[in-house]
Each structure stands twice: as C-alpha cells, then as structure tokens.
Amino acid sequence: MEYSANSRGMRKRWLVAIPIVILLFAVVLVLARGVVIVPAGSRGVVLTWGSVTRVLDEGLHFITPIAQTVVLMDVTIQKVETSESTASQDLQEVTTTIAVNYRIVPEFAGEVYKNLRQEYEFRVIKPSVEESIKATTAQFEAEELVTKRESVKVSFMEILTHRLEQYHIEVMSVSIVDFQFSPEFARAIEAKVTAQQKALEAKNKLEQIRYEAQQLVIQAEAEANATLARAAAQAQAINVIKQALTGDYLQYMAIQRWNGVLPYFLGGQAIPFIQIPTNITSSP
C-alpha cells in the first residue's frame, strides 16, 4: 500500500514538472528569438508581421519575438561579370565582357528588400548591365572601342550608374574585360595596324634622311663660311702687303737677297740695280 502511494505521488509530481519544463523551454526559445546579431558588412531588415519597419546596423539587437523577424542584407562590395553581344555605331558585331563592382546603399537596405527582396542581382543588376553595354557600344565605332577604351568605360559607368541609382544600388567601379570582334573585322584591323606601322617606319626613315640632309647643309655652310673667311683674310693680307711695298722697301728686300753678283746686259757691262745717291761726297 505504501509503495503504491509513493508511486502515485511521483507520477503526480512528474505530471506537474513536465509542463513547467516545456513552458520554460518555450520561454527560453522565444526569448532567444528576440536576440539578433547583425554581422559586419550586413544590415538587418526588421519585418513586423511581414512588413518592413526598420533597419538594424551591425551588432547585437533585440526584437519582439514571434511578431518580428530579421532578414540580413549584404551591403559589402559585390561583383557581377557578364558578356553581351552588341553592335557598334558602324554596325560591327562585338561581344563585350564587362565586370561591375557594386553595393547596396546601406541606408536603403530596407527599400531594396521591399522592392527586390534578395534577388536584386538577377532582377536589376544583370539586365541593367546588359542594356548599358548596348547603349555604350552604339556610341562608338568598332575601332574606337579599342582606341578609346577609357572613354568607353567612362560612358558605360555613367549610363549604368544612372540606371541603378533609382534602385539604391551604387556602382563602385567597372572594368572592360574584353572585346571580341568578328573574324573579318579582326583581320581588317590587323591589316590596318600593319599598314600604319609601315607608314610610321617610312615616316621615320624620311625624317632620318631629312635630318642627314640638314646636317650636310649645315656642314657645307660652315665650310663655305670658312672659305669666305680665309679669302677675306688673304685679301686683307694682300692689301697690307700692297700698302707696305714702297720703292724703298722693295730695294731693301733686294739688297737683303742680293748675292753680290751684278746682272749683265747684252753689251757685257754690269748694270747696277742699286741706286747710289749722287749727293754722297767723299770724306776729306
């Protein structure tokens, strides 16, 4: 009888304890759902009965259990890369590969979720990138897509930024990965580049010939100037000599060079060439 009474008492206690334990577990579970940790690089979109009510920054937050839930939105820089077959301004077919770095504007994470949920890449990013590529390549001729690559990139970024800013998505940077042209156009470009290179080589050769010719002209002018200078110097020297060749000076030069033998004329007599002054008298 005593054993039966104890068994019934134990059963009653368990019947009371089990609901309490279940209740406590449920309370803990509910309270745990009221604590939210938003990781770095994310924003927490709070949904109250399914409606967006606020956005949580990074860190620890408390929400109303059951009534509220939190959806995490990535606000770090993300990348999308796509290739699109388009036409240039001169109607050449070109396949353009573009890489775009973008992010959700953190302050508008709630708006992005409300309008696009978490499918923004497929719903607006890729379509906008593809349309922007088409709009950009249509502004340039096929050859300019290569020669004006930086201008193409700037134009593409402006168009894409304008398209995405209405969705609160910020374009951080764009890269033109590659342009692929038709085989025919690629051969035409290669032929044109080859022709330009040959023309440049010919131009450089012409410049070299022109430079060498100029050097020859300069050298000839220098030699001509030197010849004129020598001629002028000789003329000046001759003029000085002419002025110095007086009768007395010539007689002096003859005396200096006379070997002491008088010249003879046809009659056999010597003719003195030294003029002896007649006024010289003998000494007493």
mmCIF file of C-alpha atoms in Angstrom:
data_model
loop_
_atom_site.group_PDB
_atom_site.id
_atom_site.type_symbol
_atom_site.label_atom_id
_atom_site.label_comp_id
_atom_site.label_asym_id
_atom_site.label_seq_id
_atom_site.Cartn_x
_atom_site.Cartn_y
_atom_site.Cartn_z
ATOM 1 C CA MET A 1 0.000 0.000 0.000
ATOM 2 C CA GLU A 2 2.842 2.392 0.843
ATOM 3 C CA TYR A 3 4.634 1.605 -2.401
ATOM 4 C CA SER A 4 1.519 2.394 -4.399
ATOM 5 C CA ALA A 5 1.077 5.714 -2.602
ATOM 6 C CA ASN A 6 4.670 6.740 -3.362
ATOM 7 C CA SER A 7 4.269 5.728 -6.984
ATOM 8 C CA ARG A 8 1.153 7.794 -7.334
ATOM 9 C CA GLY A 9 2.872 10.787 -5.707
ATOM 10 C CA MET A 10 5.858 10.521 -8.039
ATOM 11 C CA ARG A 11 3.524 10.347 -11.015
ATOM 12 C CA LYS A 12 1.716 13.482 -9.885
ATOM 13 C CA ARG A 13 4.986 15.403 -9.494
ATOM 14 C CA TRP A 14 6.086 14.422 -12.968
ATOM 15 C CA LEU A 15 2.766 15.438 -14.386
ATOM 16 C CA VAL A 16 3.282 18.866 -12.860
ATOM 17 C CA ALA A 17 7.023 19.196 -13.698
ATOM 18 C CA ILE A 18 6.817 18.210 -17.351
ATOM 19 C CA PRO A 19 4.523 21.085 -18.392
ATOM 20 C CA ILE A 20 6.653 23.515 -16.399
ATOM 21 C CA VAL A 21 9.799 22.309 -18.137
ATOM 22 C CA ILE A 22 8.131 22.553 -21.510
ATOM 23 C CA LEU A 23 6.912 26.036 -20.683
ATOM 24 C CA LEU A 24 10.354 27.151 -19.565
ATOM 25 C CA PHE A 25 11.927 25.710 -22.707
ATOM 26 C CA ALA A 26 9.369 27.522 -24.828
ATOM 27 C CA VAL A 27 10.050 30.773 -22.985
ATOM 28 C CA VAL A 28 13.797 30.411 -23.479
ATOM 29 C CA LEU A 29 13.283 29.605 -27.145
ATOM 30 C CA VAL A 30 11.075 32.628 -27.630
ATOM 31 C CA LEU A 31 13.488 34.905 -25.793
ATOM 32 C CA ALA A 32 16.364 33.549 -27.877
ATOM 33 C CA ARG A 33 14.487 34.522 -30.997
ATOM 34 C CA GLY A 34 14.302 38.045 -29.652
ATOM 35 C CA VAL A 35 18.116 38.413 -29.765
ATOM 36 C CA VAL A 36 19.641 39.194 -33.175
ATOM 37 C CA ILE A 37 23.286 39.652 -34.117
ATOM 38 C CA VAL A 38 23.898 41.515 -37.377
ATOM 39 C CA PRO A 39 27.356 40.570 -38.740
ATOM 40 C CA ALA A 40 29.842 43.037 -40.232
ATOM 41 C CA GLY A 41 29.059 44.013 -43.807
ATOM 42 C CA SER A 42 25.335 43.413 -43.393
ATOM 43 C CA ARG A 43 22.183 45.224 -42.416
ATOM 44 C CA GLY A 44 19.220 43.634 -40.649
ATOM 45 C CA VAL A 45 15.825 44.395 -42.167
ATOM 46 C CA VAL A 46 13.196 44.067 -39.426
ATOM 47 C CA LEU A 47 9.857 42.655 -40.547
ATOM 48 C CA THR A 48 6.918 43.173 -38.204
ATOM 49 C CA TRP A 49 4.221 40.738 -39.194
ATOM 50 C CA GLY A 50 5.855 40.681 -42.649
ATOM 51 C CA SER A 51 6.096 44.450 -43.117
ATOM 52 C CA VAL A 52 9.457 46.313 -43.243
ATOM 53 C CA THR A 53 9.614 48.565 -40.178
ATOM 54 C CA ARG A 54 13.278 49.381 -39.596
ATOM 55 C CA VAL A 55 16.879 48.515 -40.471
ATOM 56 C CA LEU A 56 19.438 47.300 -37.918
ATOM 57 C CA ASP A 57 23.124 48.206 -38.067
ATOM 58 C CA GLU A 58 25.931 45.766 -37.296
ATOM 59 C CA GLY A 59 25.986 44.345 -33.748
ATOM 60 C CA LEU A 60 23.607 42.953 -31.077
ATOM 61 C CA HIS A 61 19.923 43.888 -31.183
ATOM 62 C CA PHE A 62 16.661 42.884 -29.536
ATOM 63 C CA ILE A 63 13.387 42.426 -31.363
ATOM 64 C CA THR A 64 9.904 41.336 -30.434
ATOM 65 C CA PRO A 65 9.748 37.545 -30.675
ATOM 66 C CA ILE A 66 7.148 35.967 -32.941
ATOM 67 C CA ALA A 67 5.882 39.352 -34.117
ATOM 68 C CA GLN A 68 9.217 40.390 -35.657
ATOM 69 C CA THR A 69 11.827 38.655 -37.796
ATOM 70 C CA VAL A 70 15.082 39.885 -39.296
ATOM 71 C CA VAL A 71 16.378 39.382 -42.844
ATOM 72 C CA LEU A 72 20.093 40.033 -43.421
ATOM 73 C CA MET A 73 21.071 42.116 -46.450
ATOM 74 C CA ASP A 74 24.677 42.111 -47.714
ATOM 75 C CA VAL A 75 25.981 45.684 -48.138
ATOM 76 C CA THR A 76 29.581 44.783 -48.998
ATOM 77 C CA ILE A 77 31.000 45.369 -52.479
ATOM 78 C CA GLN A 78 29.853 42.599 -54.795
ATOM 79 C CA LYS A 79 30.883 41.697 -58.309
ATOM 80 C CA VAL A 80 28.952 40.679 -61.380
ATOM 81 C CA GLU A 81 30.525 39.785 -64.725
ATOM 82 C CA THR A 82 28.664 39.249 -67.949
ATOM 83 C CA SER A 83 29.225 39.079 -71.714
ATOM 84 C CA GLU A 84 26.862 40.627 -74.197
ATOM 85 C CA SER A 85 26.776 40.550 -77.999
ATOM 86 C CA THR A 86 26.120 44.084 -79.254
ATOM 87 C CA ALA A 87 26.569 46.271 -82.314
ATOM 88 C CA SER A 88 28.899 49.241 -82.671
ATOM 89 C CA GLN A 89 27.974 52.557 -84.252
ATOM 90 C CA ASP A 90 29.223 51.319 -87.636
ATOM 91 C CA LEU A 91 27.126 48.144 -87.196
ATOM 92 C CA GLN A 92 30.037 45.824 -86.461
ATOM 93 C CA GLU A 93 29.223 42.859 -84.247
ATOM 94 C CA VAL A 94 31.169 42.864 -80.983
ATOM 95 C CA THR A 95 30.973 40.724 -77.883
ATOM 96 C CA THR A 96 31.814 42.754 -74.788
ATOM 97 C CA THR A 97 32.746 41.277 -71.437
ATOM 98 C CA ILE A 98 32.182 43.642 -68.519
ATOM 99 C CA ALA A 99 32.884 43.317 -64.780
ATOM 100 C CA VAL A 100 30.986 45.570 -62.375
ATOM 101 C CA ASN A 101 31.582 46.142 -58.674
ATOM 102 C CA TYR A 102 28.517 47.413 -56.835
ATOM 103 C CA ARG A 103 26.876 47.517 -53.418
ATOM 104 C CA ILE A 104 23.533 48.229 -51.836
ATOM 105 C CA VAL A 105 23.428 51.662 -50.233
ATOM 106 C CA PRO A 106 23.317 50.671 -46.516
ATOM 107 C CA GLU A 107 20.786 53.339 -45.554
ATOM 108 C CA PHE A 108 18.330 51.966 -48.114
ATOM 109 C CA ALA A 109 18.695 48.243 -47.413
ATOM 110 C CA GLY A 110 15.043 48.168 -46.307
ATOM 111 C CA GLU A 111 13.866 49.757 -49.555
ATOM 112 C CA VAL A 112 15.917 47.334 -51.613
ATOM 113 C CA TYR A 113 14.421 44.374 -49.756
ATOM 114 C CA LYS A 114 10.919 45.781 -50.032
ATOM 115 C CA ASN A 115 11.194 46.205 -53.813
ATOM 116 C CA LEU A 116 13.587 43.466 -54.861
ATOM 117 C CA ARG A 117 13.917 41.076 -51.913
ATOM 118 C CA GLN A 118 17.335 39.401 -52.135
ATOM 119 C CA GLU A 119 17.102 38.799 -55.871
ATOM 120 C CA TYR A 120 18.387 42.235 -56.906
ATOM 121 C CA GLU A 121 21.302 40.812 -58.924
ATOM 122 C CA PHE A 122 19.057 38.849 -61.271
ATOM 123 C CA ARG A 123 16.188 41.307 -61.283
ATOM 124 C CA VAL A 124 18.001 44.616 -61.941
ATOM 125 C CA ILE A 125 21.826 44.332 -61.874
ATOM 126 C CA LYS A 126 22.412 41.998 -64.816
ATOM 127 C CA PRO A 127 19.637 43.440 -67.018
ATOM 128 C CA SER A 128 20.910 46.965 -66.383
ATOM 129 C CA VAL A 129 24.497 45.966 -67.167
ATOM 130 C CA GLU A 130 23.443 44.330 -70.441
ATOM 131 C CA GLU A 131 21.350 47.314 -71.524
ATOM 132 C CA SER A 132 24.119 49.733 -70.583
ATOM 133 C CA ILE A 133 26.625 47.779 -72.679
ATOM 134 C CA LYS A 134 24.352 48.004 -75.717
ATOM 135 C CA ALA A 135 23.783 51.732 -75.192
ATOM 136 C CA THR A 136 27.519 52.351 -74.807
ATOM 137 C CA THR A 137 28.851 50.396 -77.779
ATOM 138 C CA ALA A 138 26.254 52.058 -80.007
ATOM 139 C CA GLN A 139 28.007 55.397 -79.355
ATOM 140 C CA PHE A 140 31.381 54.289 -80.733
ATOM 141 C CA GLU A 141 32.663 52.791 -83.940
ATOM 142 C CA ALA A 142 34.207 49.332 -83.637
ATOM 143 C CA GLU A 143 37.760 50.623 -83.922
ATOM 144 C CA GLU A 144 37.119 53.317 -81.310
ATOM 145 C CA LEU A 145 36.070 50.676 -78.786
ATOM 146 C CA VAL A 146 39.754 49.706 -78.741
ATOM 147 C CA THR A 147 41.458 53.054 -79.306
ATOM 148 C CA LYS A 148 39.168 54.953 -76.892
ATOM 149 C CA ARG A 149 38.820 52.257 -74.255
ATOM 150 C CA GLU A 150 38.903 54.688 -71.328
ATOM 151 C CA SER A 151 36.162 56.854 -72.842
ATOM 152 C CA VAL A 152 34.060 53.743 -73.431
ATOM 153 C CA LYS A 153 34.466 52.744 -69.792
ATOM 154 C CA VAL A 154 33.522 56.198 -68.511
ATOM 155 C CA SER A 155 30.439 56.308 -70.733
ATOM 156 C CA PHE A 156 29.357 52.835 -69.640
ATOM 157 C CA MET A 157 29.747 53.689 -65.955
ATOM 158 C CA GLU A 158 27.680 56.876 -66.336
ATOM 159 C CA ILE A 159 24.838 55.030 -68.057
ATOM 160 C CA LEU A 160 24.847 52.148 -65.568
ATOM 161 C CA THR A 161 25.034 54.476 -62.560
ATOM 162 C CA HIS A 162 22.000 56.389 -63.803
ATOM 163 C CA ARG A 163 20.061 53.139 -64.282
ATOM 164 C CA LEU A 164 20.846 51.659 -60.851
ATOM 165 C CA GLU A 165 20.662 54.710 -58.613
ATOM 166 C CA GLN A 166 16.853 54.559 -58.686
ATOM 167 C CA TYR A 167 17.116 51.143 -57.003
ATOM 168 C CA HIS A 168 19.535 52.491 -54.342
ATOM 169 C CA ILE A 169 22.391 50.422 -55.756
ATOM 170 C CA GLU A 170 25.758 52.156 -56.021
ATOM 171 C CA VAL A 171 28.209 51.387 -58.822
ATOM 172 C CA MET A 172 31.710 51.345 -57.324
ATOM 173 C CA SER A 173 33.788 50.574 -60.424
ATOM 174 C CA VAL A 174 33.590 48.974 -63.856
ATOM 175 C CA SER A 175 36.154 47.104 -65.947
ATOM 176 C CA ILE A 176 36.128 46.274 -69.624
ATOM 177 C CA VAL A 177 37.492 42.752 -69.585
ATOM 178 C CA ASP A 178 37.490 42.043 -73.312
ATOM 179 C CA PHE A 179 36.202 42.948 -76.763
ATOM 180 C CA GLN A 180 35.684 40.179 -79.299
ATOM 181 C CA PHE A 181 35.090 41.175 -82.914
ATOM 182 C CA SER A 182 34.075 39.127 -85.929
ATOM 183 C CA PRO A 183 36.967 37.320 -87.701
ATOM 184 C CA GLU A 184 36.584 39.523 -90.793
ATOM 185 C CA PHE A 185 36.785 42.740 -88.809
ATOM 186 C CA ALA A 186 39.702 41.429 -86.749
ATOM 187 C CA ARG A 187 41.636 40.735 -89.966
ATOM 188 C CA ALA A 188 40.796 44.206 -91.267
ATOM 189 C CA ILE A 189 42.073 45.779 -88.051
ATOM 190 C CA GLU A 190 45.249 43.729 -88.224
ATOM 191 C CA ALA A 191 45.842 44.809 -91.826
ATOM 192 C CA LYS A 192 45.262 48.456 -90.932
ATOM 193 C CA VAL A 193 47.646 48.279 -87.990
ATOM 194 C CA THR A 194 50.284 46.694 -90.227
ATOM 195 C CA ALA A 195 49.834 49.455 -92.806
ATOM 196 C CA GLN A 196 50.093 52.126 -90.109
ATOM 197 C CA GLN A 197 53.284 50.568 -88.799
ATOM 198 C CA LYS A 198 54.806 50.548 -92.265
ATOM 199 C CA ALA A 199 53.760 54.150 -92.799
ATOM 200 C CA LEU A 200 55.335 55.075 -89.481
ATOM 201 C CA GLU A 201 58.553 53.313 -90.455
ATOM 202 C CA ALA A 202 58.589 55.186 -93.766
ATOM 203 C CA LYS A 203 57.957 58.461 -91.949
ATOM 204 C CA ASN A 204 60.795 57.776 -89.539
ATOM 205 C CA LYS A 205 63.086 56.928 -92.452
ATOM 206 C CA LEU A 206 62.110 60.164 -94.194
ATOM 207 C CA GLU A 207 62.803 62.116 -91.016
ATOM 208 C CA GLN A 208 66.211 60.444 -90.800
ATOM 209 C CA ILE A 209 67.018 61.365 -94.419
ATOM 210 C CA ARG A 210 65.814 64.919 -93.835
ATOM 211 C CA TYR A 211 67.978 65.180 -90.721
ATOM 212 C CA GLU A 212 71.044 63.872 -92.541
ATOM 213 C CA ALA A 213 70.414 66.326 -95.394
ATOM 214 C CA GLN A 214 70.156 69.183 -92.917
ATOM 215 C CA GLN A 215 73.444 68.108 -91.384
ATOM 216 C CA LEU A 216 75.089 68.143 -94.826
ATOM 217 C CA VAL A 217 73.690 71.626 -95.497
ATOM 218 C CA ILE A 218 74.973 72.864 -92.154
ATOM 219 C CA GLN A 219 78.393 71.333 -92.854
ATOM 220 C CA ALA A 220 78.504 72.863 -96.343
ATOM 221 C CA GLU A 221 77.514 76.266 -94.972
ATOM 222 C CA ALA A 222 80.223 76.001 -92.338
ATOM 223 C CA GLU A 223 82.819 75.093 -94.958
ATOM 224 C CA ALA A 224 81.654 77.900 -97.229
ATOM 225 C CA ASN A 225 81.838 80.380 -94.353
ATOM 226 C CA ALA A 226 85.333 79.119 -93.533
ATOM 227 C CA THR A 227 86.389 79.544 -97.189
ATOM 228 C CA LEU A 228 84.995 83.059 -97.253
ATOM 229 C CA ALA A 229 86.799 83.846 -94.045
ATOM 230 C CA ARG A 230 90.089 82.561 -95.462
ATOM 231 C CA ALA A 231 89.560 84.521 -98.656
ATOM 232 C CA ALA A 232 88.823 87.668 -96.677
ATOM 233 C CA ALA A 233 91.923 87.129 -94.579
ATOM 234 C CA GLN A 234 94.059 86.591 -97.673
ATOM 235 C CA ALA A 235 92.614 89.696 -99.302
ATOM 236 C CA GLN A 236 93.328 91.712 -96.211
ATOM 237 C CA ALA A 237 96.890 90.361 -96.100
ATOM 238 C CA ILE A 238 97.415 91.185 -99.770
ATOM 239 C CA ASN A 239 96.105 94.694 -99.166
ATOM 240 C CA VAL A 240 98.518 95.155 -96.279
ATOM 241 C CA ILE A 241 101.393 93.885 -98.426
ATOM 242 C CA LYS A 242 100.447 96.221 -101.248
ATOM 243 C CA GLN A 243 100.429 99.165 -98.911
ATOM 244 C CA ALA A 244 103.812 98.132 -97.486
ATOM 245 C CA LEU A 245 105.533 97.594 -100.882
ATOM 246 C CA THR A 246 107.013 101.067 -101.338
ATOM 247 C CA GLY A 247 110.046 101.658 -103.512
ATOM 248 C CA ASP A 248 112.449 101.878 -100.603
ATOM 249 C CA TYR A 249 111.069 98.689 -99.051
ATOM 250 C CA LEU A 250 111.451 96.787 -102.313
ATOM 251 C CA GLN A 251 115.032 97.995 -102.681
ATOM 252 C CA TYR A 252 115.724 96.926 -99.133
ATOM 253 C CA MET A 253 114.355 93.439 -99.841
ATOM 254 C CA ALA A 254 116.503 93.219 -102.993
ATOM 255 C CA ILE A 255 119.623 94.132 -101.046
ATOM 256 C CA GLN A 256 118.793 91.508 -98.440
ATOM 257 C CA ARG A 257 118.537 88.839 -101.101
ATOM 258 C CA TRP A 258 121.477 90.040 -103.364
ATOM 259 C CA ASN A 259 124.285 87.512 -103.718
ATOM 260 C CA GLY A 260 126.881 90.128 -104.634
ATOM 261 C CA VAL A 261 126.887 89.486 -108.424
ATOM 262 C CA LEU A 262 125.733 92.234 -110.682
ATOM 263 C CA PRO A 263 123.484 91.312 -113.561
ATOM 264 C CA TYR A 264 124.749 91.769 -117.123
ATOM 265 C CA PHE A 265 123.066 93.172 -120.167
ATOM 266 C CA LEU A 266 123.725 92.412 -123.783
ATOM 267 C CA GLY A 267 126.745 94.728 -124.070
ATOM 268 C CA GLY A 268 128.608 92.844 -121.394
ATOM 269 C CA GLN A 269 128.609 95.567 -118.875
ATOM 270 C CA ALA A 270 127.114 95.142 -115.479
ATOM 271 C CA ILE A 271 124.126 97.251 -114.650
ATOM 272 C CA PRO A 272 123.879 98.115 -111.062
ATOM 273 C CA PHE A 273 120.360 97.875 -109.666
ATOM 274 C CA ILE A 274 121.215 99.767 -106.547
ATOM 275 C CA GLN A 275 120.600 103.456 -106.834
ATOM 276 C CA ILE A 276 123.549 105.197 -105.224
ATOM 277 C CA PRO A 277 122.680 108.659 -104.170
ATOM 278 C CA THR A 278 124.584 111.302 -106.167
ATOM 279 C CA ASN A 279 124.869 113.729 -103.316
ATOM 280 C CA ILE A 280 127.206 111.462 -101.381
ATOM 281 C CA THR A 281 130.649 113.116 -101.178
ATOM 282 C CA SER A 282 133.873 111.508 -100.279
ATOM 283 C CA SER A 283 135.318 112.173 -96.953
ATOM 284 C CA PRO A 284 138.234 114.633 -96.739
#
